[in-house]
Amino acid sequence: MMLTCKETTRLVSQGLDRELAFGERVALRVHLAICIGCRRTRRQMMFLRRAMRELVEIDLKAS
Amino acid sequence: MPPATDIRAQIEALRPYLLRFASLQLRDAAAAEDAVQEALLAALAGEASFAGRANLRTWLTGILKHKIVDAIRRQAREPLLPQESEDAPDDFDALFERNGHWSERPARWGNPDGALEQAQFFRALEACLERLPARTAQAFMLREHLGLETSEICKELEITPTHCWVMLYRARMTLRDCLQQTWFGK
Ligand SMILES: [Zn+2]
């Protein structure tokens, strides 16, 4: 199964919310290996998760 | 065990943190205030159960999360939030070619974790969160701020898992694009 970038970004997002099936993980890895745009999207979605954990702290640090 | 007045003072000192925690999720100052009040009352009533726990803030935040979910459940009964259509025309068509590949590849963010040291970055992030449609934002915050599992989010918002994943996907793609425009692309 060859994923498009659009399908890949959906799967990357779902991978943050549920356990992906074996076939999905393989297809994802194959696509990410050849596509820098989707690798960036994946890194950026993971960064978003880290940023959300820090968000609640920030006003208190600043004040 | 420290005297009860000490615990009370420590709990009171954590109120600003708890208020911010609740406000981020509920987007409503009065509802956030109520949730914090309910959590503090529950905490004080159950003071004994804190004995021996390491972190007062973690304990209180845990109680508060339940009160926030209760508030969302109450909100859900009043149709305040407009339903966002499940099969809205795909908003990301501009990002992809008809064959499903990037029409414009996402830019590199370099070392984004450096942004986590800057208060200004979080202002930008909050501004981006405010631009999300209400229900999408609610689902995203339940996932990434409260840390609920998708199954719990589906139950609370009375939506299917598929709808939930679609909303979380839309939220992440929209936020990614918004941060590119307002922060990383500058
Ligand atoms: Zn791709």
PDB file of C-alpha atoms and ligand atoms in Angstrom:
ATOM      1  CA  MET A   1       0.000   0.000   0.000  1.00  0.00           C
ATOM      2  CA  MET A   2       1.448   3.354  -1.042  1.00  0.00           C
ATOM      3  CA  LEU A   3       0.254   6.275   1.036  1.00  0.00           C
ATOM      4  CA  THR A   4      -0.233   9.786  -0.277  1.00  0.00           C
ATOM      5  CA  CYS A   5       1.042  12.703   1.819  1.00  0.00           C
ATOM      6  CA  LYS A   6      -2.507  13.526   2.808  1.00  0.00           C
ATOM      7  CA  GLU A   7      -3.129   9.991   4.063  1.00  0.00           C
ATOM      8  CA  THR A   8       0.249   9.993   5.776  1.00  0.00           C
ATOM      9  CA  THR A   9      -0.480  13.171   7.743  1.00  0.00           C
ATOM     10  CA  ARG A  10      -3.795  11.654   8.897  1.00  0.00           C
ATOM     11  CA  LEU A  11      -2.056   8.489  10.027  1.00  0.00           C
ATOM     12  CA  VAL A  12       0.703  10.427  11.778  1.00  0.00           C
ATOM     13  CA  SER A  13      -1.969  12.303  13.713  1.00  0.00           C
ATOM     14  CA  GLN A  14      -3.895   9.121  14.561  1.00  0.00           C
ATOM     15  CA  GLY A  15      -0.664   7.554  15.752  1.00  0.00           C
ATOM     16  CA  LEU A  16      -0.740  10.122  18.554  1.00  0.00           C
ATOM     17  CA  ASP A  17      -4.232   8.988  19.578  1.00  0.00           C
ATOM     18  CA  ARG A  18      -4.413   5.240  19.020  1.00  0.00           C
ATOM     19  CA  GLU A  19      -2.271   2.182  18.440  1.00  0.00           C
ATOM     20  CA  LEU A  20      -1.717   1.848  14.695  1.00  0.00           C
ATOM     21  CA  ALA A  21      -2.146  -1.559  13.047  1.00  0.00           C
ATOM     22  CA  PHE A  22       0.983  -3.356  11.839  1.00  0.00           C
ATOM     23  CA  GLY A  23       0.189  -2.644   8.172  1.00  0.00           C
ATOM     24  CA  GLU A  24      -0.358   1.031   8.918  1.00  0.00           C
ATOM     25  CA  ARG A  25       2.962   1.282  10.731  1.00  0.00           C
ATOM     26  CA  VAL A  26       4.817  -0.331   7.848  1.00  0.00           C
ATOM     27  CA  ALA A  27       3.147   1.877   5.232  1.00  0.00           C
ATOM     28  CA  LEU A  28       3.885   4.937   7.360  1.00  0.00           C
ATOM     29  CA  ARG A  29       7.545   4.040   7.769  1.00  0.00           C
ATOM     30  CA  VAL A  30       7.939   3.479   4.032  1.00  0.00           C
ATOM     31  CA  HIS A  31       6.418   6.847   3.198  1.00  0.00           C
ATOM     32  CA  LEU A  32       8.327   8.762   5.881  1.00  0.00           C
ATOM     33  CA  ALA A  33      11.584   7.298   4.636  1.00  0.00           C
ATOM     34  CA  ILE A  34      11.138   9.015   1.279  1.00  0.00           C
ATOM     35  CA  CYS A  35       9.173  12.174   2.153  1.00  0.00           C
ATOM     36  CA  ILE A  36      10.726  15.111   3.954  1.00  0.00           C
ATOM     37  CA  GLY A  37       7.450  17.107   4.065  1.00  0.00           C
ATOM     38  CA  CYS A  38       5.693  14.362   6.001  1.00  0.00           C
ATOM     39  CA  ARG A  39       8.697  13.843   8.287  1.00  0.00           C
ATOM     40  CA  ARG A  40       8.535  17.534   9.146  1.00  0.00           C
ATOM     41  CA  THR A  41       4.791  17.350   9.772  1.00  0.00           C
ATOM     42  CA  ARG A  42       5.339  14.418  12.119  1.00  0.00           C
ATOM     43  CA  ARG A  43       8.063  16.234  14.064  1.00  0.00           C
ATOM     44  CA  GLN A  44       5.907  19.361  14.238  1.00  0.00           C
ATOM     45  CA  MET A  45       2.871  17.457  15.563  1.00  0.00           C
ATOM     46  CA  MET A  46       5.048  15.871  18.231  1.00  0.00           C
ATOM     47  CA  PHE A  47       6.455  19.284  19.107  1.00  0.00           C
ATOM     48  CA  LEU A  48       2.897  20.580  19.466  1.00  0.00           C
ATOM     49  CA  ARG A  49       2.272  17.915  22.106  1.00  0.00           C
ATOM     50  CA  ARG A  50       5.361  19.007  24.075  1.00  0.00           C
ATOM     51  CA  ALA A  51       4.339  22.665  23.786  1.00  0.00           C
ATOM     52  CA  MET A  52       0.844  21.897  25.099  1.00  0.00           C
ATOM     53  CA  ARG A  53       2.345  20.332  28.229  1.00  0.00           C
ATOM     54  CA  GLU A  54       4.295  23.531  28.914  1.00  0.00           C
ATOM     55  CA  LEU A  55       1.462  25.926  28.138  1.00  0.00           C
ATOM     56  CA  VAL A  56      -0.138  25.775  31.574  1.00  0.00           C
ATOM     57  CA  GLU A  57       3.136  26.718  33.282  1.00  0.00           C
ATOM     58  CA  ILE A  58       4.028  29.750  31.281  1.00  0.00           C
ATOM     59  CA  ASP A  59       1.944  32.617  32.722  1.00  0.00           C
ATOM     60  CA  LEU A  60       3.019  31.652  36.204  1.00  0.00           C
ATOM     61  CA  LYS A  61       6.687  31.806  35.247  1.00  0.00           C
ATOM     62  CA  ALA A  62       6.203  35.185  33.607  1.00  0.00           C
ATOM     63  CA  SER A  63       4.292  36.769  36.497  1.00  0.00           C
TER      64      SER A  63
ATOM     65  CA  MET B   1       1.837  15.336  59.449  1.00  0.00           C
ATOM     66  CA  PRO B   2       1.783  19.170  59.105  1.00  0.00           C
ATOM     67  CA  PRO B   3      -1.066  21.063  60.775  1.00  0.00           C
ATOM     68  CA  ALA B   4      -4.219  21.460  58.682  1.00  0.00           C
ATOM     69  CA  THR B   5      -3.737  25.236  58.401  1.00  0.00           C
ATOM     70  CA  ASP B   6      -0.448  24.674  56.553  1.00  0.00           C
ATOM     71  CA  ILE B   7      -2.131  22.478  53.962  1.00  0.00           C
ATOM     72  CA  ARG B   8      -4.893  25.038  53.577  1.00  0.00           C
ATOM     73  CA  ALA B   9      -2.347  27.814  52.953  1.00  0.00           C
ATOM     74  CA  GLN B  10      -0.491  25.657  50.431  1.00  0.00           C
ATOM     75  CA  ILE B  11      -3.721  24.792  48.652  1.00  0.00           C
ATOM     76  CA  GLU B  12      -4.672  28.468  48.514  1.00  0.00           C
ATOM     77  CA  ALA B  13      -1.252  29.300  47.023  1.00  0.00           C
ATOM     78  CA  LEU B  14      -1.921  26.887  44.180  1.00  0.00           C
ATOM     79  CA  ARG B  15      -5.205  28.550  43.219  1.00  0.00           C
ATOM     80  CA  PRO B  16      -3.729  30.704  40.380  1.00  0.00           C
ATOM     81  CA  TYR B  17      -2.184  27.632  38.774  1.00  0.00           C
ATOM     82  CA  LEU B  18      -5.442  25.686  39.072  1.00  0.00           C
ATOM     83  CA  LEU B  19      -7.439  28.575  37.644  1.00  0.00           C
ATOM     84  CA  ARG B  20      -5.175  28.776  34.645  1.00  0.00           C
ATOM     85  CA  PHE B  21      -5.367  25.024  34.189  1.00  0.00           C
ATOM     86  CA  ALA B  22      -9.186  25.128  34.204  1.00  0.00           C
ATOM     87  CA  SER B  23      -9.458  28.272  32.040  1.00  0.00           C
ATOM     88  CA  LEU B  24      -7.347  26.771  29.268  1.00  0.00           C
ATOM     89  CA  GLN B  25      -9.817  23.928  28.912  1.00  0.00           C
ATOM     90  CA  LEU B  26     -13.125  25.633  29.644  1.00  0.00           C
ATOM     91  CA  ARG B  27     -12.535  29.012  27.911  1.00  0.00           C
ATOM     92  CA  ASP B  28     -14.916  30.589  30.396  1.00  0.00           C
ATOM     93  CA  ALA B  29     -13.722  32.438  33.486  1.00  0.00           C
ATOM     94  CA  ALA B  30     -16.841  31.779  35.557  1.00  0.00           C
ATOM     95  CA  ALA B  31     -16.954  28.062  34.709  1.00  0.00           C
ATOM     96  CA  ALA B  32     -13.227  27.767  35.495  1.00  0.00           C
ATOM     97  CA  GLU B  33     -13.709  29.526  38.830  1.00  0.00           C
ATOM     98  CA  ASP B  34     -16.555  27.126  39.709  1.00  0.00           C
ATOM     99  CA  ALA B  35     -14.540  24.052  38.767  1.00  0.00           C
ATOM    100  CA  VAL B  36     -11.590  25.194  40.905  1.00  0.00           C
ATOM    101  CA  GLN B  37     -13.910  25.983  43.802  1.00  0.00           C
ATOM    102  CA  GLU B  38     -15.503  22.522  43.594  1.00  0.00           C
ATOM    103  CA  ALA B  39     -12.081  20.887  43.391  1.00  0.00           C
ATOM    104  CA  LEU B  40     -10.771  22.782  46.419  1.00  0.00           C
ATOM    105  CA  LEU B  41     -13.854  21.935  48.450  1.00  0.00           C
ATOM    106  CA  ALA B  42     -13.494  18.283  47.508  1.00  0.00           C
ATOM    107  CA  ALA B  43      -9.788  18.427  48.383  1.00  0.00           C
ATOM    108  CA  LEU B  44     -10.375  20.030  51.770  1.00  0.00           C
ATOM    109  CA  ALA B  45     -13.154  17.595  52.575  1.00  0.00           C
ATOM    110  CA  GLY B  46     -10.804  14.738  51.772  1.00  0.00           C
ATOM    111  CA  GLU B  47      -7.637  16.225  53.328  1.00  0.00           C
ATOM    112  CA  ALA B  48      -6.766  12.955  54.983  1.00  0.00           C
ATOM    113  CA  SER B  49      -6.434  11.209  51.661  1.00  0.00           C
ATOM    114  CA  PHE B  50      -3.580  13.527  50.736  1.00  0.00           C
ATOM    115  CA  ALA B  51      -1.424  12.285  53.614  1.00  0.00           C
ATOM    116  CA  GLY B  52       1.627  10.538  52.279  1.00  0.00           C
ATOM    117  CA  ARG B  53       1.298  11.759  48.716  1.00  0.00           C
ATOM    118  CA  ALA B  54       4.366  13.482  47.364  1.00  0.00           C
ATOM    119  CA  ASN B  55       2.980  16.326  45.317  1.00  0.00           C
ATOM    120  CA  LEU B  56       0.116  18.531  46.382  1.00  0.00           C
ATOM    121  CA  ARG B  57      -0.206  20.165  42.959  1.00  0.00           C
ATOM    122  CA  THR B  58      -0.454  16.839  41.122  1.00  0.00           C
ATOM    123  CA  TRP B  59      -3.062  15.644  43.600  1.00  0.00           C
ATOM    124  CA  LEU B  60      -5.166  18.811  43.252  1.00  0.00           C
ATOM    125  CA  THR B  61      -4.841  18.824  39.468  1.00  0.00           C
ATOM    126  CA  GLY B  62      -6.150  15.261  39.405  1.00  0.00           C
ATOM    127  CA  ILE B  63      -9.225  16.293  41.384  1.00  0.00           C
ATOM    128  CA  LEU B  64      -9.676  19.370  39.196  1.00  0.00           C
ATOM    129  CA  LYS B  65      -9.606  17.297  35.983  1.00  0.00           C
ATOM    130  CA  HIS B  66     -12.689  15.413  37.171  1.00  0.00           C
ATOM    131  CA  LYS B  67     -14.476  18.673  37.969  1.00  0.00           C
ATOM    132  CA  ILE B  68     -13.596  20.049  34.528  1.00  0.00           C
ATOM    133  CA  VAL B  69     -14.991  16.951  32.830  1.00  0.00           C
ATOM    134  CA  ASP B  70     -18.166  17.350  34.935  1.00  0.00           C
ATOM    135  CA  ALA B  71     -18.449  20.948  33.722  1.00  0.00           C
ATOM    136  CA  ILE B  72     -18.031  19.869  30.095  1.00  0.00           C
ATOM    137  CA  ARG B  73     -20.704  17.222  30.585  1.00  0.00           C
ATOM    138  CA  ARG B  74     -23.072  19.921  31.880  1.00  0.00           C
ATOM    139  CA  GLN B  75     -22.162  22.206  28.954  1.00  0.00           C
ATOM    140  CA  ALA B  76     -22.850  19.356  26.533  1.00  0.00           C
ATOM    141  CA  ARG B  77     -26.458  19.198  27.732  1.00  0.00           C
ATOM    142  CA  GLU B  78     -26.964  22.854  26.923  1.00  0.00           C
ATOM    143  CA  PRO B  79     -26.458  23.260  23.172  1.00  0.00           C
ATOM    144  CA  LEU B  80     -24.122  26.235  23.530  1.00  0.00           C
ATOM    145  CA  LEU B  81     -21.538  25.034  21.079  1.00  0.00           C
ATOM    146  CA  PRO B  82     -22.691  24.824  17.493  1.00  0.00           C
ATOM    147  CA  GLN B  83     -22.179  21.362  16.000  1.00  0.00           C
ATOM    148  CA  GLU B  84     -19.418  21.363  13.453  1.00  0.00           C
ATOM    149  CA  SER B  85     -20.265  19.252  10.495  1.00  0.00           C
ATOM    150  CA  GLU B  86     -18.545  15.887  10.435  1.00  0.00           C
ATOM    151  CA  ASP B  87     -18.219  15.869   6.689  1.00  0.00           C
ATOM    152  CA  ALA B  88     -17.274  19.482   6.169  1.00  0.00           C
ATOM    153  CA  PRO B  89     -15.460  19.967   2.872  1.00  0.00           C
ATOM    154  CA  ASP B  90     -11.860  19.092   3.539  1.00  0.00           C
ATOM    155  CA  ASP B  91     -10.220  22.278   4.708  1.00  0.00           C
ATOM    156  CA  PHE B  92      -6.717  21.172   3.723  1.00  0.00           C
ATOM    157  CA  ASP B  93      -7.285  20.882  -0.003  1.00  0.00           C
ATOM    158  CA  ALA B  94      -5.033  23.868  -0.587  1.00  0.00           C
ATOM    159  CA  LEU B  95      -2.130  22.056   1.072  1.00  0.00           C
ATOM    160  CA  PHE B  96      -2.239  19.019  -1.183  1.00  0.00           C
ATOM    161  CA  GLU B  97      -2.281  18.383  -4.924  1.00  0.00           C
ATOM    162  CA  ARG B  98      -5.165  16.436  -6.370  1.00  0.00           C
ATOM    163  CA  ASN B  99      -2.985  13.289  -6.226  1.00  0.00           C
ATOM    164  CA  GLY B 100      -2.640  13.697  -2.446  1.00  0.00           C
ATOM    165  CA  HIS B 101       0.963  14.958  -2.369  1.00  0.00           C
ATOM    166  CA  TRP B 102       2.123  18.264  -0.894  1.00  0.00           C
ATOM    167  CA  SER B 103       1.494  21.228  -3.124  1.00  0.00           C
ATOM    168  CA  GLU B 104       3.813  23.179  -0.867  1.00  0.00           C
ATOM    169  CA  ARG B 105       6.009  21.131   1.417  1.00  0.00           C
ATOM    170  CA  PRO B 106       5.955  22.205   5.097  1.00  0.00           C
ATOM    171  CA  ALA B 107       8.956  24.325   6.055  1.00  0.00           C
ATOM    172  CA  ARG B 108      11.624  23.231   8.497  1.00  0.00           C
ATOM    173  CA  TRP B 109      11.220  24.536  12.040  1.00  0.00           C
ATOM    174  CA  GLY B 110      14.881  24.197  12.954  1.00  0.00           C
ATOM    175  CA  ASN B 111      15.131  23.699  16.693  1.00  0.00           C
ATOM    176  CA  PRO B 112      11.549  24.358  17.796  1.00  0.00           C
ATOM    177  CA  ASP B 113      12.214  23.430  21.429  1.00  0.00           C
ATOM    178  CA  GLY B 114      14.051  26.737  21.754  1.00  0.00           C
ATOM    179  CA  ALA B 115      10.629  28.374  21.431  1.00  0.00           C
ATOM    180  CA  LEU B 116       9.531  26.620  24.625  1.00  0.00           C
ATOM    181  CA  GLU B 117      11.837  28.981  26.525  1.00  0.00           C
ATOM    182  CA  GLN B 118      10.023  32.057  25.236  1.00  0.00           C
ATOM    183  CA  ALA B 119       6.833  33.405  26.805  1.00  0.00           C
ATOM    184  CA  GLN B 120       6.056  35.138  23.483  1.00  0.00           C
ATOM    185  CA  PHE B 121       5.840  31.777  21.743  1.00  0.00           C
ATOM    186  CA  PHE B 122       3.102  30.649  24.114  1.00  0.00           C
ATOM    187  CA  ARG B 123       1.144  33.840  23.392  1.00  0.00           C
ATOM    188  CA  ALA B 124       1.308  32.873  19.719  1.00  0.00           C
ATOM    189  CA  LEU B 125       0.214  29.327  20.550  1.00  0.00           C
ATOM    190  CA  GLU B 126      -2.727  30.583  22.623  1.00  0.00           C
ATOM    191  CA  ALA B 127      -3.765  32.921  19.821  1.00  0.00           C
ATOM    192  CA  CYS B 128      -3.714  29.961  17.409  1.00  0.00           C
ATOM    193  CA  LEU B 129      -5.783  27.849  19.833  1.00  0.00           C
ATOM    194  CA  GLU B 130      -8.365  30.633  20.063  1.00  0.00           C
ATOM    195  CA  ARG B 131      -8.800  30.563  16.300  1.00  0.00           C
ATOM    196  CA  LEU B 132      -9.849  26.886  16.295  1.00  0.00           C
ATOM    197  CA  PRO B 133     -13.576  26.150  16.014  1.00  0.00           C
ATOM    198  CA  ALA B 134     -15.018  25.652  19.515  1.00  0.00           C
ATOM    199  CA  ARG B 135     -15.657  21.906  19.405  1.00  0.00           C
ATOM    200  CA  THR B 136     -12.404  21.146  17.638  1.00  0.00           C
ATOM    201  CA  ALA B 137     -10.553  23.138  20.287  1.00  0.00           C
ATOM    202  CA  GLN B 138     -12.435  21.342  23.044  1.00  0.00           C
ATOM    203  CA  ALA B 139     -11.527  17.891  21.698  1.00  0.00           C
ATOM    204  CA  PHE B 140      -7.893  18.931  21.183  1.00  0.00           C
ATOM    205  CA  MET B 141      -7.579  20.376  24.692  1.00  0.00           C
ATOM    206  CA  LEU B 142      -9.183  17.294  26.248  1.00  0.00           C
ATOM    207  CA  ARG B 143      -6.538  15.235  24.483  1.00  0.00           C
ATOM    208  CA  GLU B 144      -3.413  17.373  24.822  1.00  0.00           C
ATOM    209  CA  HIS B 145      -4.116  19.491  27.899  1.00  0.00           C
ATOM    210  CA  LEU B 146      -6.150  17.138  30.116  1.00  0.00           C
ATOM    211  CA  GLY B 147      -4.471  14.066  28.649  1.00  0.00           C
ATOM    212  CA  LEU B 148      -7.685  12.084  28.181  1.00  0.00           C
ATOM    213  CA  GLU B 149      -7.703   8.986  25.978  1.00  0.00           C
ATOM    214  CA  THR B 150      -9.683   9.218  22.732  1.00  0.00           C
ATOM    215  CA  SER B 151     -12.256   6.738  24.068  1.00  0.00           C
ATOM    216  CA  GLU B 152     -13.011   9.038  27.019  1.00  0.00           C
ATOM    217  CA  ILE B 153     -13.254  12.077  24.730  1.00  0.00           C
ATOM    218  CA  CYS B 154     -15.721  10.255  22.471  1.00  0.00           C
ATOM    219  CA  LYS B 155     -17.850   9.379  25.472  1.00  0.00           C
ATOM    220  CA  GLU B 156     -17.870  12.906  26.912  1.00  0.00           C
ATOM    221  CA  LEU B 157     -18.509  14.650  23.587  1.00  0.00           C
ATOM    222  CA  GLU B 158     -20.863  11.902  22.365  1.00  0.00           C
ATOM    223  CA  ILE B 159     -19.047  11.428  19.065  1.00  0.00           C
ATOM    224  CA  THR B 160     -17.607   8.425  17.227  1.00  0.00           C
ATOM    225  CA  PRO B 161     -13.882   7.593  17.435  1.00  0.00           C
ATOM    226  CA  THR B 162     -13.554   8.407  13.722  1.00  0.00           C
ATOM    227  CA  HIS B 163     -15.076  11.841  14.222  1.00  0.00           C
ATOM    228  CA  CYS B 164     -12.775  12.359  17.173  1.00  0.00           C
ATOM    229  CA  TRP B 165      -9.652  11.484  15.117  1.00  0.00           C
ATOM    230  CA  VAL B 166     -10.819  13.791  12.338  1.00  0.00           C
ATOM    231  CA  MET B 167     -11.214  16.675  14.786  1.00  0.00           C
ATOM    232  CA  LEU B 168      -7.807  16.058  16.364  1.00  0.00           C
ATOM    233  CA  TYR B 169      -6.224  15.869  12.906  1.00  0.00           C
ATOM    234  CA  ARG B 170      -7.860  19.151  11.874  1.00  0.00           C
ATOM    235  CA  ALA B 171      -6.723  20.782  15.094  1.00  0.00           C
ATOM    236  CA  ARG B 172      -3.095  19.687  14.636  1.00  0.00           C
ATOM    237  CA  MET B 173      -2.934  20.633  10.967  1.00  0.00           C
ATOM    238  CA  THR B 174      -4.524  24.015  11.634  1.00  0.00           C
ATOM    239  CA  LEU B 175      -2.259  24.759  14.597  1.00  0.00           C
ATOM    240  CA  ARG B 176       0.808  23.648  12.641  1.00  0.00           C
ATOM    241  CA  ASP B 177      -0.109  26.016   9.837  1.00  0.00           C
ATOM    242  CA  CYS B 178      -0.978  28.855  12.232  1.00  0.00           C
ATOM    243  CA  LEU B 179       2.351  28.560  14.092  1.00  0.00           C
ATOM    244  CA  GLN B 180       4.175  28.484  10.757  1.00  0.00           C
ATOM    245  CA  GLN B 181       2.516  31.780   9.810  1.00  0.00           C
ATOM    246  CA  THR B 182       2.679  33.572  13.144  1.00  0.00           C
ATOM    247  CA  TRP B 183       5.899  32.241  14.658  1.00  0.00           C
ATOM    248  CA  PHE B 184       8.223  29.879  12.798  1.00  0.00           C
ATOM    249  CA  GLY B 185       7.869  31.536   9.398  1.00  0.00           C
ATOM    250  CA  LYS B 186       8.761  34.969  10.770  1.00  0.00           C
TER     251      LYS B 186
HETATM  252 ZN    ZN C   1       4.562  12.750   2.183  1.00  0.00          ZN
END
